[in-house]
mmCIF file of C-alpha atoms and ligand atoms in Angstrom:
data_model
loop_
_atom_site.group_PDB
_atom_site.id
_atom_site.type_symbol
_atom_site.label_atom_id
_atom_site.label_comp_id
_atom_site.label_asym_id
_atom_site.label_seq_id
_atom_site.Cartn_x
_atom_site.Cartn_y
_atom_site.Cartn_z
ATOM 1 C CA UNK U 127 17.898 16.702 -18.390
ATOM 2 C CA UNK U 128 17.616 17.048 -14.194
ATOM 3 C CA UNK U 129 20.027 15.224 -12.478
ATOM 4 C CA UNK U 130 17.800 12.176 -10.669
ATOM 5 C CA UNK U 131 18.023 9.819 -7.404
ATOM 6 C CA UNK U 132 16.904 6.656 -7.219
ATOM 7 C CA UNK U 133 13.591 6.467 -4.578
ATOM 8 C CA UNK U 134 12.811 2.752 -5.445
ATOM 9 C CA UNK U 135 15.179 -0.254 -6.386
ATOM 10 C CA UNK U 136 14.290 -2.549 -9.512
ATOM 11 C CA UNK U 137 12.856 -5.097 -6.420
ATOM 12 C CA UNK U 138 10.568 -2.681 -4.759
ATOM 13 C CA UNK U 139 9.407 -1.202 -8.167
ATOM 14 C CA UNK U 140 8.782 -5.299 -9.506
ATOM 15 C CA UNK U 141 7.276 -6.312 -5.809
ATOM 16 C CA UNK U 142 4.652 -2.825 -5.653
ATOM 17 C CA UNK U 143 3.654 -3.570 -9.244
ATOM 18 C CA UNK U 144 2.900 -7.337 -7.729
ATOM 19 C CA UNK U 145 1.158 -5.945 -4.824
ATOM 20 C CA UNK U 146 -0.648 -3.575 -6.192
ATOM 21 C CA UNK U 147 -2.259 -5.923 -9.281
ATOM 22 C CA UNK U 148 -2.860 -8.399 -6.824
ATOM 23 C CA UNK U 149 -4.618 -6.294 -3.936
ATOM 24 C CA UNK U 150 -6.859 -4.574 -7.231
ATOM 25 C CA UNK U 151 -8.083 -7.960 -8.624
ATOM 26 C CA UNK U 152 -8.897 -9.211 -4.839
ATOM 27 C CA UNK U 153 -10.842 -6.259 -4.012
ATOM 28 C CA UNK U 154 -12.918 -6.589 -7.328
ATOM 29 C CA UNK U 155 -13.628 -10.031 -6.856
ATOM 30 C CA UNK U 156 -14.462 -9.150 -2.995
ATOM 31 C CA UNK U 157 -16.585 -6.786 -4.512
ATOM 32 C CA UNK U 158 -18.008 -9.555 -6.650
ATOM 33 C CA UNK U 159 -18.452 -11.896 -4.079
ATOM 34 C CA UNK U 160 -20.167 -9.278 -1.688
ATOM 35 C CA UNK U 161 -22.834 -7.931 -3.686
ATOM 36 C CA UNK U 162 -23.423 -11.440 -6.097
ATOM 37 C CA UNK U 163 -22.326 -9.788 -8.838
ATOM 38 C CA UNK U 164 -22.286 -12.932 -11.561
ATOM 39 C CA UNK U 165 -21.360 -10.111 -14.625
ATOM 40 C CA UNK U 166 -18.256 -9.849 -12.952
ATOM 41 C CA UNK U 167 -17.657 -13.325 -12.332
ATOM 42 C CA UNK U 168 -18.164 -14.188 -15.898
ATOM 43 C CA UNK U 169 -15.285 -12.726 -16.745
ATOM 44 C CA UNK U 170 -13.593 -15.082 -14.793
ATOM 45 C CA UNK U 171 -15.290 -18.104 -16.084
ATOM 46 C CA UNK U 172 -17.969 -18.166 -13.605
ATOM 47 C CA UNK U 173 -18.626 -17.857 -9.753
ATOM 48 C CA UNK U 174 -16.336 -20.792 -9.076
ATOM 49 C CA UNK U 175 -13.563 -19.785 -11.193
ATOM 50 C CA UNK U 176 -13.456 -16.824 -9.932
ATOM 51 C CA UNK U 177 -13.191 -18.171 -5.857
ATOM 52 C CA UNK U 178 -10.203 -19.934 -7.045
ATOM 53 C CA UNK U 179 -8.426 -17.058 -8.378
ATOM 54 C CA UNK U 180 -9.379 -15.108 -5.548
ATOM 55 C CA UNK U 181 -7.626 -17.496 -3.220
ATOM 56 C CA UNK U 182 -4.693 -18.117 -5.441
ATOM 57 C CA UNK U 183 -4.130 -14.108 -5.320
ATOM 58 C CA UNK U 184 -4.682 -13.901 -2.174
ATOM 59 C CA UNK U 185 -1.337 -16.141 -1.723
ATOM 60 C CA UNK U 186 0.563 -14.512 -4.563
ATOM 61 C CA UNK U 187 -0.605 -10.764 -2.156
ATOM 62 C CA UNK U 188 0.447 -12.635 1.100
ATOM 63 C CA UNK U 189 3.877 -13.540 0.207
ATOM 64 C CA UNK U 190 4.063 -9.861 -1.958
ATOM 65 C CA UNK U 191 3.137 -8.344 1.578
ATOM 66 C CA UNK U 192 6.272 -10.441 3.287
ATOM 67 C CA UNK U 193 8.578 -9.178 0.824
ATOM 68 C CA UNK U 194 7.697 -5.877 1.763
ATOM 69 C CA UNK U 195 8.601 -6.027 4.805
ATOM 70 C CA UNK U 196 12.152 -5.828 3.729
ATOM 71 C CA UNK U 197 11.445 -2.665 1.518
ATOM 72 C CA UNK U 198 9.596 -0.736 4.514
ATOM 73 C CA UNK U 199 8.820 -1.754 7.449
ATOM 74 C CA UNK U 200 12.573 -0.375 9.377
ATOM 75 C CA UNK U 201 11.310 2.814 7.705
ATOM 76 C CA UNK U 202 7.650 2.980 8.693
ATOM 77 C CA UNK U 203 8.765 1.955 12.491
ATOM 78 C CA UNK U 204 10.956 5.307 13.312
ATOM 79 C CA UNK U 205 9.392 8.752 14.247
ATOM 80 C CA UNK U 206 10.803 11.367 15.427
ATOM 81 C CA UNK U 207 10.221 15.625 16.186
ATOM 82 C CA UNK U 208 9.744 16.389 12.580
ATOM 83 C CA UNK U 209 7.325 13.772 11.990
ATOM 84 C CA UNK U 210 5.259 14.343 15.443
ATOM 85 C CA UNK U 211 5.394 17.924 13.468
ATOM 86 C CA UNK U 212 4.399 16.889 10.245
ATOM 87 C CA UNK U 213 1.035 15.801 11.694
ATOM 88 C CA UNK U 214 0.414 18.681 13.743
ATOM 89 C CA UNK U 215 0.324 20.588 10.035
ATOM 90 C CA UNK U 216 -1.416 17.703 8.690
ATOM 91 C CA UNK U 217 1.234 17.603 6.089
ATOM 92 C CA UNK U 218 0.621 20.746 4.290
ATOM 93 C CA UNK U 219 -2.666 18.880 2.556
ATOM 94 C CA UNK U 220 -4.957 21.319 4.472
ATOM 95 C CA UNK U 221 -3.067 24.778 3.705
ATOM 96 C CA UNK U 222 0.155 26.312 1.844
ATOM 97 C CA UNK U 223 0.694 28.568 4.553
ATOM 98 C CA UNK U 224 1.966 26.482 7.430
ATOM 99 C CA UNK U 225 5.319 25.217 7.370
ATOM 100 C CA UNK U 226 5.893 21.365 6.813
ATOM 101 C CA UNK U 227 9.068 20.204 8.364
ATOM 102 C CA UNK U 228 11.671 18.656 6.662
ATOM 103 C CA UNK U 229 11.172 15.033 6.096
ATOM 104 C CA UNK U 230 12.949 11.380 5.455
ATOM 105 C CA UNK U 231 12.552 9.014 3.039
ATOM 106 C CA UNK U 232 8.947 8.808 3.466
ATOM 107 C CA UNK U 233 6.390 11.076 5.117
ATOM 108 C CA UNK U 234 4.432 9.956 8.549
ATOM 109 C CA UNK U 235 1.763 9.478 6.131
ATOM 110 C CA UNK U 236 3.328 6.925 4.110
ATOM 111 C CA UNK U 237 4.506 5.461 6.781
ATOM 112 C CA UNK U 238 1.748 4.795 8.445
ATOM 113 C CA UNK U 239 -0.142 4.025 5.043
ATOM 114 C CA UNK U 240 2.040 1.160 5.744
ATOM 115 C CA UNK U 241 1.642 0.237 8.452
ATOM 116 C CA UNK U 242 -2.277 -0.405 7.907
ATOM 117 C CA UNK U 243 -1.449 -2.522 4.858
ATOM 118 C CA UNK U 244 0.346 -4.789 6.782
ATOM 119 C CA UNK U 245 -1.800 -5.170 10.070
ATOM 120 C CA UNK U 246 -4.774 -5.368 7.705
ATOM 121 C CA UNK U 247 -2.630 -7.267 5.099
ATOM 122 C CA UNK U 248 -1.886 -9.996 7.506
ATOM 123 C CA UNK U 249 -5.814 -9.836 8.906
ATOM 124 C CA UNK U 250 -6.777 -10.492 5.669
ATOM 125 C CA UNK U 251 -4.534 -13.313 4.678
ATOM 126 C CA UNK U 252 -4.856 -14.772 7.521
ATOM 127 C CA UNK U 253 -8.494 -14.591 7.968
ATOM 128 C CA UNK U 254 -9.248 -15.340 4.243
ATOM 129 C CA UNK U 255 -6.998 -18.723 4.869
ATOM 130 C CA UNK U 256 -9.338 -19.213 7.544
ATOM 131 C CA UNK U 257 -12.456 -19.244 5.021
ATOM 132 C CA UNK U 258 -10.666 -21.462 2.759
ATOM 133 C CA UNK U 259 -9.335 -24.145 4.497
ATOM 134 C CA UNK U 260 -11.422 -24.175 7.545
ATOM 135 C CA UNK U 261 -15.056 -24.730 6.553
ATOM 136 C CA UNK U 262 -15.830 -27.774 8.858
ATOM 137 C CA UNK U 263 -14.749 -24.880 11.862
ATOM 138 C CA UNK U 264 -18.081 -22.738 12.494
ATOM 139 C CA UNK U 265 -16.056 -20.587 15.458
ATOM 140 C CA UNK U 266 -12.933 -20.170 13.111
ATOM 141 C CA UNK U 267 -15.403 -19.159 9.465
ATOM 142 C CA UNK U 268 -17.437 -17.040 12.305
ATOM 143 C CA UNK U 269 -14.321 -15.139 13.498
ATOM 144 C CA UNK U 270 -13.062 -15.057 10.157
ATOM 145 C CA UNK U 271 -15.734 -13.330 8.055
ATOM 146 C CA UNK U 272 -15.743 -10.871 10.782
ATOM 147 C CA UNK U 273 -12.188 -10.222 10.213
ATOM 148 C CA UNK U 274 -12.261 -10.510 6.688
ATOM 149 C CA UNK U 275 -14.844 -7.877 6.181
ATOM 150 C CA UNK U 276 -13.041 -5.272 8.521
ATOM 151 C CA UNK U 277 -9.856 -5.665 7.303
ATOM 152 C CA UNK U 278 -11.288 -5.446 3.649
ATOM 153 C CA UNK U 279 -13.210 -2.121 4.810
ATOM 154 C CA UNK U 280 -9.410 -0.426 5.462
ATOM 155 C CA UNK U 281 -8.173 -1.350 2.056
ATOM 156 C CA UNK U 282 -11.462 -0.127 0.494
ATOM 157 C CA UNK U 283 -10.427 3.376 2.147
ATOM 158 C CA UNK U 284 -6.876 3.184 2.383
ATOM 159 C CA UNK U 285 -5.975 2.074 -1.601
ATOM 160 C CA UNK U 286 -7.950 4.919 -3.560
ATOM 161 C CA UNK U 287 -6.535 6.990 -1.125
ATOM 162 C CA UNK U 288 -2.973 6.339 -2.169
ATOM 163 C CA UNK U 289 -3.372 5.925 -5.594
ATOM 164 C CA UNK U 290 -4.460 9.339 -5.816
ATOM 165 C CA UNK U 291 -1.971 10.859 -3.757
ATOM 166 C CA UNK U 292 0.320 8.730 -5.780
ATOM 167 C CA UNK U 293 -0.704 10.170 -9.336
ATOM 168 C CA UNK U 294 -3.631 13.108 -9.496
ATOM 169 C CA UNK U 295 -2.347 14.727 -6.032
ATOM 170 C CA UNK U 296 1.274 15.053 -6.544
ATOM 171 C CA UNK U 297 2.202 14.823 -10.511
ATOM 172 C CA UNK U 298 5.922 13.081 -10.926
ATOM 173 C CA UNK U 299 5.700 10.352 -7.986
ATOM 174 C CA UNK U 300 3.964 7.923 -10.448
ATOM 175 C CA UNK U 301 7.723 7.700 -12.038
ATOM 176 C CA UNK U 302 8.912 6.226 -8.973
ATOM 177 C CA UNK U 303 6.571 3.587 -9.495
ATOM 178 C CA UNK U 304 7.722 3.380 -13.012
ATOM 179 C CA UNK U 305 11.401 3.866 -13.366
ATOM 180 C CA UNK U 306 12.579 4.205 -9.430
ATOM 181 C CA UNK U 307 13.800 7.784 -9.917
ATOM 182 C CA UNK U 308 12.582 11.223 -8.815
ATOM 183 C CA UNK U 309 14.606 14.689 -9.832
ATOM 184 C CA UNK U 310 16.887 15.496 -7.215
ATOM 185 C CA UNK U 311 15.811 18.984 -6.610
ATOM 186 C CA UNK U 312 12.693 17.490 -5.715
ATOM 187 C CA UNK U 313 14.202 15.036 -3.460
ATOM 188 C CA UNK U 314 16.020 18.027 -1.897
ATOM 189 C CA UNK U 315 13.034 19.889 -1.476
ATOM 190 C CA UNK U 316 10.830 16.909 0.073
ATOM 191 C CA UNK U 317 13.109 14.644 1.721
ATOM 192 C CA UNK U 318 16.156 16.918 3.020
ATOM 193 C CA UNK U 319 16.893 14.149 5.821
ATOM 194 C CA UNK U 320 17.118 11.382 3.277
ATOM 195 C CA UNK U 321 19.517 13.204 1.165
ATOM 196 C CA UNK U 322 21.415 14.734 3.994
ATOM 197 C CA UNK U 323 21.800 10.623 4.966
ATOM 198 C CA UNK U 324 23.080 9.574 1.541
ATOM 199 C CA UNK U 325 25.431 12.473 1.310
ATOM 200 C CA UNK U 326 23.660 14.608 -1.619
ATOM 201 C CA UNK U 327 23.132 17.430 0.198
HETATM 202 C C1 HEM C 78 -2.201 0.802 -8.873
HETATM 203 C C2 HEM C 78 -2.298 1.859 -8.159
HETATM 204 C C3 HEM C 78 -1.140 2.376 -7.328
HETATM 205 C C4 HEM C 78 -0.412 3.467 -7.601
HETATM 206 C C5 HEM C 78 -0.571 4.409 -8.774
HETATM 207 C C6 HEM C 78 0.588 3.576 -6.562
HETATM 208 C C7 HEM C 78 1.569 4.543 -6.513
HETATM 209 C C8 HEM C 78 2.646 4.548 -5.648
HETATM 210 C C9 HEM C 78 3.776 5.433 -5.719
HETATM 211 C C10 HEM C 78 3.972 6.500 -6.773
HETATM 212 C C11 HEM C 78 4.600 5.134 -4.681
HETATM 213 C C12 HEM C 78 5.937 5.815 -4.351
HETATM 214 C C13 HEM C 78 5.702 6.946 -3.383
HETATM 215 C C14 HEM C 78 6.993 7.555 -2.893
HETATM 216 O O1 HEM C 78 8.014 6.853 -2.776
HETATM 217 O O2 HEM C 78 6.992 8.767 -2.592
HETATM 218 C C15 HEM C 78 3.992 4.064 -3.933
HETATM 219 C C16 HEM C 78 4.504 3.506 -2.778
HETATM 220 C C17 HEM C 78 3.895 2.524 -2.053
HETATM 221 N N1 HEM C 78 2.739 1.820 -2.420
HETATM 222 FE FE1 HEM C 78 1.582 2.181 -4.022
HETATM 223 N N2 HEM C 78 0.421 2.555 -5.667
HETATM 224 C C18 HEM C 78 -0.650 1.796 -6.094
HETATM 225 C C19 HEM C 78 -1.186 0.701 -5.457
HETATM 226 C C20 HEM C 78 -0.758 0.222 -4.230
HETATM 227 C C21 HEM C 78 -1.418 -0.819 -3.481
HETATM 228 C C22 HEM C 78 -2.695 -1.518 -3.909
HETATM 229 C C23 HEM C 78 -0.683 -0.991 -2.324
HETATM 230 C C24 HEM C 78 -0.907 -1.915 -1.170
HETATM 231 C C25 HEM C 78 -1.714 -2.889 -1.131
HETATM 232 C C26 HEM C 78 0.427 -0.087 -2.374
HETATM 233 C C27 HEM C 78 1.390 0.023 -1.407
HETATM 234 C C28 HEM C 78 2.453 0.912 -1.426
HETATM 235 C C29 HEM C 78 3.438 1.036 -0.374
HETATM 236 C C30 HEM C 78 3.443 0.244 0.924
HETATM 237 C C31 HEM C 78 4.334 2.042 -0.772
HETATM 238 C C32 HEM C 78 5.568 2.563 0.007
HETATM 239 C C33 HEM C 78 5.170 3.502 1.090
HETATM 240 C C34 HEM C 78 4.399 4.692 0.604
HETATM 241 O O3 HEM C 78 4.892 5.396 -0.287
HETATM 242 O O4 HEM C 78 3.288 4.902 1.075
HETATM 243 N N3 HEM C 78 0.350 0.649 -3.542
HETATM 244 N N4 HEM C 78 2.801 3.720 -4.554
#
């Protein structure tokens, strides 16, 4: 069998799986909620029901989003050459002939994949706490719908996006969100910087 790293510890694998289910069930609801759709909130147990689990999640993604601070946010804050490269190829995603430069832990892309979850993250937790709780407020529910819907607008484009470059796009990552582990000649291959830093390489 390949020899593998680990890419993800058991806490980031248990805390994606967390953020993940939670983000998908708040933007079907927010779908729900947007375009009346009672079918959908049936299967909650009604129109009601289903605003309560909607805020409850939103919670359970707000303090999922914290924790992941600690998994990625030191990583999704440094640049350097290579990356300032990596976008002037555009990754490789456009052609097979240019040459993508050898990369960290995670891509530019990833990084700042990040990066909009958490602005938008904490724009929509915030915001959506500003919905719940502040209903007697007509500036606060004003400002918050507005910030609601934008915010929602960036996961709408930014989660599809990632799942498929997670699975369809490039087959083997879904492990890592499985197991943790990637083969290490692919971890050579992709991320010579990260393996030069942990001393496999
Ligand atoms: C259920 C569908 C999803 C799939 C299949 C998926 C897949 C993956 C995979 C395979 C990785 C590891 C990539 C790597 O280390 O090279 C990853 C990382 C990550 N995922 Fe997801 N993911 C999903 C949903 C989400 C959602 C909904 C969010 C945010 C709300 C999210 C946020 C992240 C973040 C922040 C990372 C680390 C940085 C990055 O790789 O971009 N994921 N995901």
């Amino acid at each position: 069998m390949a020899e593998m790293v680990r890419k993800s510890s058991v806490g980031e694998i248990v805390n994606h799986w967390i953020l993940a289910g939670s983000c998908i069930l708040l933007i079907i609801t927010g779908f729900a909620f947007l375009f009346h759709l009672d079918s959908v909130g049936a299967v909650f147990g009604g129109y009601e029901a289903m605003k309560t689990v909607h805020n409850w999640v939103g919670v359970i993604f707000g303090l999922s989003l914290l924790v992941s601070t600690i998994h990625y946010l030191k990583d999704a804050l440094e640049y350097d050459a290579d990356d300032a490269q990596w976008f002037k190829v555009a990754g490789g995603y456009l052609s097979h002939k240019v040459k993508v430069p050898p990369m960290g832990k995670y891509n530019p892309g990833q990084k700042l994949y990040y990066l909009a979850i958490l602005v938008g993250g904490i724009a929509i937790f915030l915001s959506g706490l500003g919905i719940w709780l502040m209903k007697d407020n007509s500036t606060i529910m004003l400002l918050s719908h507005l910030v609601h819907n934008v915010a929602f607008c960036i996961f709408v484009i930014a989660v599809p996006v990632h799942i498929y470059l997670g699975t369809l796009a490039n087959p083997g990552t879904f492990q890592i969100m499985i197991n943790g582990l990637m083969p290490l000649s692919d971890a050579k291959k992709k991320h010579p910087k990260w393996m030069k830093a942990v001393g496999k390489m």
